[in-house]
PDB file of C-alpha atoms in Angstrom:
ATOM      1  CA  MET T   1    -167.209 104.712   1.237  1.00  0.00           C
ATOM      2  CA  LYS T   2    -165.981 105.032   4.815  1.00  0.00           C
ATOM      3  CA  ALA T   3    -162.544 103.607   5.573  1.00  0.00           C
ATOM      4  CA  GLU T   4    -162.481 100.696   7.959  1.00  0.00           C
ATOM      5  CA  THR T   5    -160.902 101.508  11.330  1.00  0.00           C
ATOM      6  CA  LEU T   6    -159.569  99.618  14.282  1.00  0.00           C
ATOM      7  CA  ARG T   7    -159.226 100.566  17.910  1.00  0.00           C
ATOM      8  CA  LEU T   8    -155.570 101.338  18.524  1.00  0.00           C
ATOM      9  CA  TRP T   9    -155.155 103.690  21.481  1.00  0.00           C
ATOM     10  CA  ASP T  10    -156.895 102.551  24.644  1.00  0.00           C
ATOM     11  CA  PRO T  11    -158.490 105.091  27.003  1.00  0.00           C
ATOM     12  CA  LEU T  12    -155.603 105.038  29.511  1.00  0.00           C
ATOM     13  CA  VAL T  13    -153.006 105.884  26.835  1.00  0.00           C
ATOM     14  CA  ARG T  14    -155.187 108.755  25.634  1.00  0.00           C
ATOM     15  CA  VAL T  15    -155.849 110.077  29.156  1.00  0.00           C
ATOM     16  CA  CYS T  16    -152.122 109.970  29.911  1.00  0.00           C
ATOM     17  CA  HIS T  17    -151.305 111.751  26.639  1.00  0.00           C
ATOM     18  CA  TRP T  18    -153.832 114.553  27.090  1.00  0.00           C
ATOM     19  CA  SER T  19    -153.091 114.907  30.809  1.00  0.00           C
ATOM     20  CA  LEU T  20    -149.439 115.560  30.001  1.00  0.00           C
ATOM     21  CA  VAL T  21    -150.452 118.015  27.268  1.00  0.00           C
ATOM     22  CA  VAL T  22    -152.596 120.012  29.715  1.00  0.00           C
ATOM     23  CA  VAL T  23    -149.952 119.927  32.462  1.00  0.00           C
ATOM     24  CA  PHE T  24    -147.156 121.035  30.153  1.00  0.00           C
ATOM     25  CA  ILE T  25    -149.145 123.889  28.599  1.00  0.00           C
ATOM     26  CA  SER T  26    -150.336 124.995  32.040  1.00  0.00           C
ATOM     27  CA  ASP T  27    -146.944 124.886  33.730  1.00  0.00           C
ATOM     28  CA  TYR T  28    -144.927 126.282  30.819  1.00  0.00           C
ATOM     29  CA  PHE T  29    -147.257 129.064  29.699  1.00  0.00           C
ATOM     30  CA  LEU T  30    -149.861 129.782  32.385  1.00  0.00           C
ATOM     31  CA  ASN T  31    -148.668 129.034  35.916  1.00  0.00           C
ATOM     32  CA  GLU T  32    -146.102 131.059  37.790  1.00  0.00           C
ATOM     33  CA  GLU T  33    -142.865 129.181  38.444  1.00  0.00           C
ATOM     34  CA  GLY T  34    -142.882 127.632  41.899  1.00  0.00           C
ATOM     35  CA  ASP T  35    -146.495 128.462  42.761  1.00  0.00           C
ATOM     36  CA  ALA T  36    -148.754 125.779  44.210  1.00  0.00           C
ATOM     37  CA  TRP T  37    -150.499 124.927  40.924  1.00  0.00           C
ATOM     38  CA  HIS T  38    -147.155 124.615  39.137  1.00  0.00           C
ATOM     39  CA  ARG T  39    -145.827 122.230  41.800  1.00  0.00           C
ATOM     40  CA  TRP T  40    -148.951 120.069  42.094  1.00  0.00           C
ATOM     41  CA  LEU T  41    -149.388 119.745  38.349  1.00  0.00           C
ATOM     42  CA  GLY T  42    -145.712 118.755  38.126  1.00  0.00           C
ATOM     43  CA  TYR T  43    -146.215 116.031  40.730  1.00  0.00           C
ATOM     44  CA  TYR T  44    -149.342 114.899  38.883  1.00  0.00           C
ATOM     45  CA  ALA T  45    -147.325 114.698  35.643  1.00  0.00           C
ATOM     46  CA  VAL T  46    -144.752 112.428  37.279  1.00  0.00           C
ATOM     47  CA  ALA T  47    -147.570 110.190  38.544  1.00  0.00           C
ATOM     48  CA  VAL T  48    -149.026 110.067  35.007  1.00  0.00           C
ATOM     49  CA  VAL T  49    -145.618 109.123  33.579  1.00  0.00           C
ATOM     50  CA  LEU T  50    -145.277 106.340  36.162  1.00  0.00           C
ATOM     51  CA  VAL T  51    -148.736 105.007  35.262  1.00  0.00           C
ATOM     52  CA  ARG T  52    -147.803 105.114  31.566  1.00  0.00           C
ATOM     53  CA  VAL T  53    -144.529 103.279  32.209  1.00  0.00           C
ATOM     54  CA  VAL T  54    -146.333 100.488  34.073  1.00  0.00           C
ATOM     55  CA  TRP T  55    -149.031 100.377  31.369  1.00  0.00           C
ATOM     56  CA  GLY T  56    -146.244  99.838  28.850  1.00  0.00           C
ATOM     57  CA  PHE T  57    -145.671  96.427  30.444  1.00  0.00           C
ATOM     58  CA  ILE T  58    -149.226  95.313  31.204  1.00  0.00           C
ATOM     59  CA  GLY T  59    -151.440  97.262  28.775  1.00  0.00           C
ATOM     60  CA  PRO T  60    -152.823  96.231  25.405  1.00  0.00           C
ATOM     61  CA  PRO T  61    -150.421  95.462  22.527  1.00  0.00           C
ATOM     62  CA  ALA T  62    -150.223  98.991  21.025  1.00  0.00           C
ATOM     63  CA  ALA T  63    -149.371 100.449  24.461  1.00  0.00           C
ATOM     64  CA  ARG T  64    -146.580  97.988  25.222  1.00  0.00           C
ATOM     65  CA  TRP T  65    -142.942  99.030  25.119  1.00  0.00           C
ATOM     66  CA  SER T  66    -142.078  95.814  23.304  1.00  0.00           C
ATOM     67  CA  ASP T  67    -144.304  96.879  20.403  1.00  0.00           C
ATOM     68  CA  PHE T  68    -142.513 100.126  19.679  1.00  0.00           C
ATOM     69  CA  TRP T  69    -139.330 100.453  21.757  1.00  0.00           C
ATOM     70  CA  PRO T  70    -136.940 102.572  19.632  1.00  0.00           C
ATOM     71  CA  THR T  71    -134.011 100.189  19.216  1.00  0.00           C
ATOM     72  CA  PRO T  72    -131.097 101.482  17.149  1.00  0.00           C
ATOM     73  CA  SER T  73    -131.950  99.103  14.299  1.00  0.00           C
ATOM     74  CA  ARG T  74    -135.634 100.129  14.257  1.00  0.00           C
ATOM     75  CA  VAL T  75    -134.729 103.844  14.304  1.00  0.00           C
ATOM     76  CA  ALA T  76    -132.122 103.349  11.551  1.00  0.00           C
ATOM     77  CA  GLN T  77    -134.556 101.390   9.370  1.00  0.00           C
ATOM     78  CA  HIS T  78    -137.226 104.052   9.829  1.00  0.00           C
ATOM     79  CA  GLY T  79    -134.719 106.833   9.106  1.00  0.00           C
ATOM     80  CA  ARG T  80    -133.528 105.122   5.911  1.00  0.00           C
ATOM     81  CA  ALA T  81    -137.116 104.695   4.735  1.00  0.00           C
ATOM     82  CA  LEU T  82    -137.900 108.367   5.384  1.00  0.00           C
ATOM     83  CA  PHE T  83    -134.763 109.696   3.676  1.00  0.00           C
ATOM     84  CA  SER T  84    -135.175 107.424   0.643  1.00  0.00           C
ATOM     85  CA  GLY T  85    -138.851 108.289   0.248  1.00  0.00           C
ATOM     86  CA  GLN T  86    -139.985 104.715   0.836  1.00  0.00           C
ATOM     87  CA  GLY T  87    -143.279 104.051   2.517  1.00  0.00           C
ATOM     88  CA  TYR T  88    -143.166 103.309   6.236  1.00  0.00           C
ATOM     89  CA  HIS T  89    -146.526 102.815   7.922  1.00  0.00           C
ATOM     90  CA  ARG T  90    -146.957 101.354  11.378  1.00  0.00           C
ATOM     91  CA  MET T  91    -150.243 101.196  13.176  1.00  0.00           C
ATOM     92  CA  GLY T  92    -148.666 102.306  16.470  1.00  0.00           C
ATOM     93  CA  HIS T  93    -145.719 104.554  17.188  1.00  0.00           C
ATOM     94  CA  SER T  94    -143.061 104.764  14.508  1.00  0.00           C
ATOM     95  CA  PRO T  95    -139.508 104.122  15.808  1.00  0.00           C
ATOM     96  CA  ILE T  96    -138.497 107.794  15.561  1.00  0.00           C
ATOM     97  CA  GLY T  97    -141.833 108.827  17.063  1.00  0.00           C
ATOM     98  CA  ALA T  98    -141.241 106.342  19.887  1.00  0.00           C
ATOM     99  CA  LEU T  99    -137.784 107.805  20.484  1.00  0.00           C
ATOM    100  CA  VAL T 100    -139.276 111.297  20.780  1.00  0.00           C
ATOM    101  CA  MET T 101    -141.995 109.957  23.085  1.00  0.00           C
ATOM    102  CA  VAL T 102    -139.465 108.290  25.396  1.00  0.00           C
ATOM    103  CA  LEU T 103    -137.362 111.474  25.486  1.00  0.00           C
ATOM    104  CA  MET T 104    -140.455 113.554  26.328  1.00  0.00           C
ATOM    105  CA  LEU T 105    -141.390 111.180  29.159  1.00  0.00           C
ATOM    106  CA  LEU T 106    -137.835 111.318  30.518  1.00  0.00           C
ATOM    107  CA  LEU T 107    -137.825 115.112  30.376  1.00  0.00           C
ATOM    108  CA  MET T 108    -141.218 115.312  32.088  1.00  0.00           C
ATOM    109  CA  THR T 109    -139.889 113.041  34.843  1.00  0.00           C
ATOM    110  CA  GLY T 110    -136.703 115.090  35.119  1.00  0.00           C
ATOM    111  CA  LEU T 111    -138.773 118.260  35.451  1.00  0.00           C
ATOM    112  CA  GLY T 112    -140.781 116.722  38.269  1.00  0.00           C
ATOM    113  CA  ILE T 113    -137.696 115.516  40.105  1.00  0.00           C
ATOM    114  CA  SER T 114    -135.744 118.752  39.696  1.00  0.00           C
ATOM    115  CA  GLY T 115    -138.795 120.806  40.680  1.00  0.00           C
ATOM    116  CA  PHE T 116    -139.285 118.661  43.772  1.00  0.00           C
ATOM    117  CA  LEU T 117    -135.633 119.060  44.739  1.00  0.00           C
ATOM    118  CA  MET T 118    -135.775 122.844  44.307  1.00  0.00           C
ATOM    119  CA  GLU T 119    -138.967 123.253  46.329  1.00  0.00           C
ATOM    120  CA  GLU T 120    -138.871 120.518  48.943  1.00  0.00           C
ATOM    121  CA  VAL T 121    -135.227 119.709  49.729  1.00  0.00           C
ATOM    122  CA  ASP T 122    -133.499 122.380  51.804  1.00  0.00           C
ATOM    123  CA  TYR T 123    -130.060 121.365  50.538  1.00  0.00           C
ATOM    124  CA  PHE T 124    -130.978 122.545  47.013  1.00  0.00           C
ATOM    125  CA  PHE T 125    -132.914 125.685  47.992  1.00  0.00           C
ATOM    126  CA  GLY T 126    -131.731 128.651  45.940  1.00  0.00           C
ATOM    127  CA  GLU T 127    -129.298 126.625  43.817  1.00  0.00           C
ATOM    128  CA  ASP T 128    -129.015 128.329  40.436  1.00  0.00           C
ATOM    129  CA  TRP T 129    -127.599 125.273  38.672  1.00  0.00           C
ATOM    130  CA  LEU T 130    -130.660 123.183  39.523  1.00  0.00           C
ATOM    131  CA  ARG T 131    -132.999 125.959  38.346  1.00  0.00           C
ATOM    132  CA  ASP T 132    -130.938 126.144  35.141  1.00  0.00           C
ATOM    133  CA  VAL T 133    -131.238 122.380  34.620  1.00  0.00           C
ATOM    134  CA  HIS T 134    -134.998 122.576  35.234  1.00  0.00           C
ATOM    135  CA  GLU T 135    -135.327 125.436  32.758  1.00  0.00           C
ATOM    136  CA  PHE T 136    -133.169 123.636  30.178  1.00  0.00           C
ATOM    137  CA  MET T 137    -135.343 120.517  30.445  1.00  0.00           C
ATOM    138  CA  ALA T 138    -138.537 122.592  30.083  1.00  0.00           C
ATOM    139  CA  ASN T 139    -137.175 124.270  26.949  1.00  0.00           C
ATOM    140  CA  ALA T 140    -135.932 120.954  25.547  1.00  0.00           C
ATOM    141  CA  LEU T 141    -139.376 119.471  26.162  1.00  0.00           C
ATOM    142  CA  LEU T 142    -141.001 122.430  24.401  1.00  0.00           C
ATOM    143  CA  THR T 143    -138.728 121.765  21.409  1.00  0.00           C
ATOM    144  CA  LEU T 144    -139.630 118.069  21.348  1.00  0.00           C
ATOM    145  CA  VAL T 145    -143.332 118.914  21.661  1.00  0.00           C
ATOM    146  CA  GLY T 146    -142.935 121.111  18.591  1.00  0.00           C
ATOM    147  CA  VAL T 147    -141.168 118.306  16.723  1.00  0.00           C
ATOM    148  CA  HIS T 148    -143.922 115.893  17.801  1.00  0.00           C
ATOM    149  CA  ILE T 149    -146.711 118.183  16.561  1.00  0.00           C
ATOM    150  CA  VAL T 150    -145.006 118.928  13.234  1.00  0.00           C
ATOM    151  CA  ALA T 151    -144.234 115.234  12.680  1.00  0.00           C
ATOM    152  CA  ALA T 152    -147.841 114.245  13.446  1.00  0.00           C
ATOM    153  CA  LEU T 153    -149.105 116.804  10.937  1.00  0.00           C
ATOM    154  CA  VAL T 154    -146.567 115.851   8.241  1.00  0.00           C
ATOM    155  CA  GLU T 155    -147.273 112.150   8.706  1.00  0.00           C
ATOM    156  CA  SER T 156    -151.010 112.852   8.609  1.00  0.00           C
ATOM    157  CA  ILE T 157    -150.562 114.439   5.196  1.00  0.00           C
ATOM    158  CA  ARG T 158    -148.164 111.746   3.983  1.00  0.00           C
ATOM    159  CA  LEU T 159    -150.394 108.884   5.152  1.00  0.00           C
ATOM    160  CA  ARG T 160    -153.636 110.707   4.278  1.00  0.00           C
ATOM    161  CA  GLU T 161    -154.929 110.097   7.784  1.00  0.00           C
ATOM    162  CA  ASN T 162    -155.692 112.401  10.702  1.00  0.00           C
ATOM    163  CA  LEU T 163    -153.228 111.079  13.300  1.00  0.00           C
ATOM    164  CA  PRO T 164    -154.053 113.664  16.001  1.00  0.00           C
ATOM    165  CA  LEU T 165    -157.708 112.617  15.741  1.00  0.00           C
ATOM    166  CA  SER T 166    -156.696 109.017  16.488  1.00  0.00           C
ATOM    167  CA  MET T 167    -155.311 110.152  19.851  1.00  0.00           C
ATOM    168  CA  ILE T 168    -158.752 111.602  20.606  1.00  0.00           C
ATOM    169  CA  THR T 169    -160.948 108.771  19.324  1.00  0.00           C
ATOM    170  CA  GLY T 170    -158.538 105.867  19.826  1.00  0.00           C
ATOM    171  CA  HIS T 171    -159.213 104.631  16.292  1.00  0.00           C
ATOM    172  CA  ARG T 172    -157.023 104.508  13.203  1.00  0.00           C
ATOM    173  CA  ARG T 173    -157.744 103.624   9.637  1.00  0.00           C
ATOM    174  CA  LYS T 174    -156.756 100.036   8.871  1.00  0.00           C
ATOM    175  CA  LYS T 175    -153.612  99.727   6.826  1.00  0.00           C
ATOM    176  CA  ASN T 176    -154.249  98.666   3.217  1.00  0.00           C
ATOM    177  CA  ALA T 177    -152.035  96.067   1.557  1.00  0.00           C
ATOM    178  CA  ASP T 178    -150.692  98.663  -0.890  1.00  0.00           C
ATOM    179  CA  GLU T 179    -149.507 101.071   1.845  1.00  0.00           C
TER     180      GLU T 179
END
């Protein structure tokens, strides 16, 4: 018997997610620092983040910041549930997942801004400290991406549901009363 699903992630959320995945992989692993592709993909990433921020106010319920904003009480409640082994199943972003998402979006924005300053503002040309900040943010983002991937896989096993697939299809299995 096939599990009943519901549409959770709208196309814009999924396009933003996968666009940022492609940009980050391309700029971190494939493109030469400072070359044209690296710069333009960085600017594109900032535009995607801005679209996602606006969509968080006007998009469908699962995309809205109000649905999943990681308040201290939400994060603490989620953390307590995880550490005590209690079930914690949300249809959208979990509070800790939302915190990681917000941090990744901030780092992506910071990378775009610092890259722009290094390349386009003469005052900052050749400044080692700004390059170091840019590099630190890229490495911090890589770390958070790793945490995000591991958490999605662990939660997929724990919830017996393919969470990465839901970011491709937009659908998630409906939550049962006993979960």
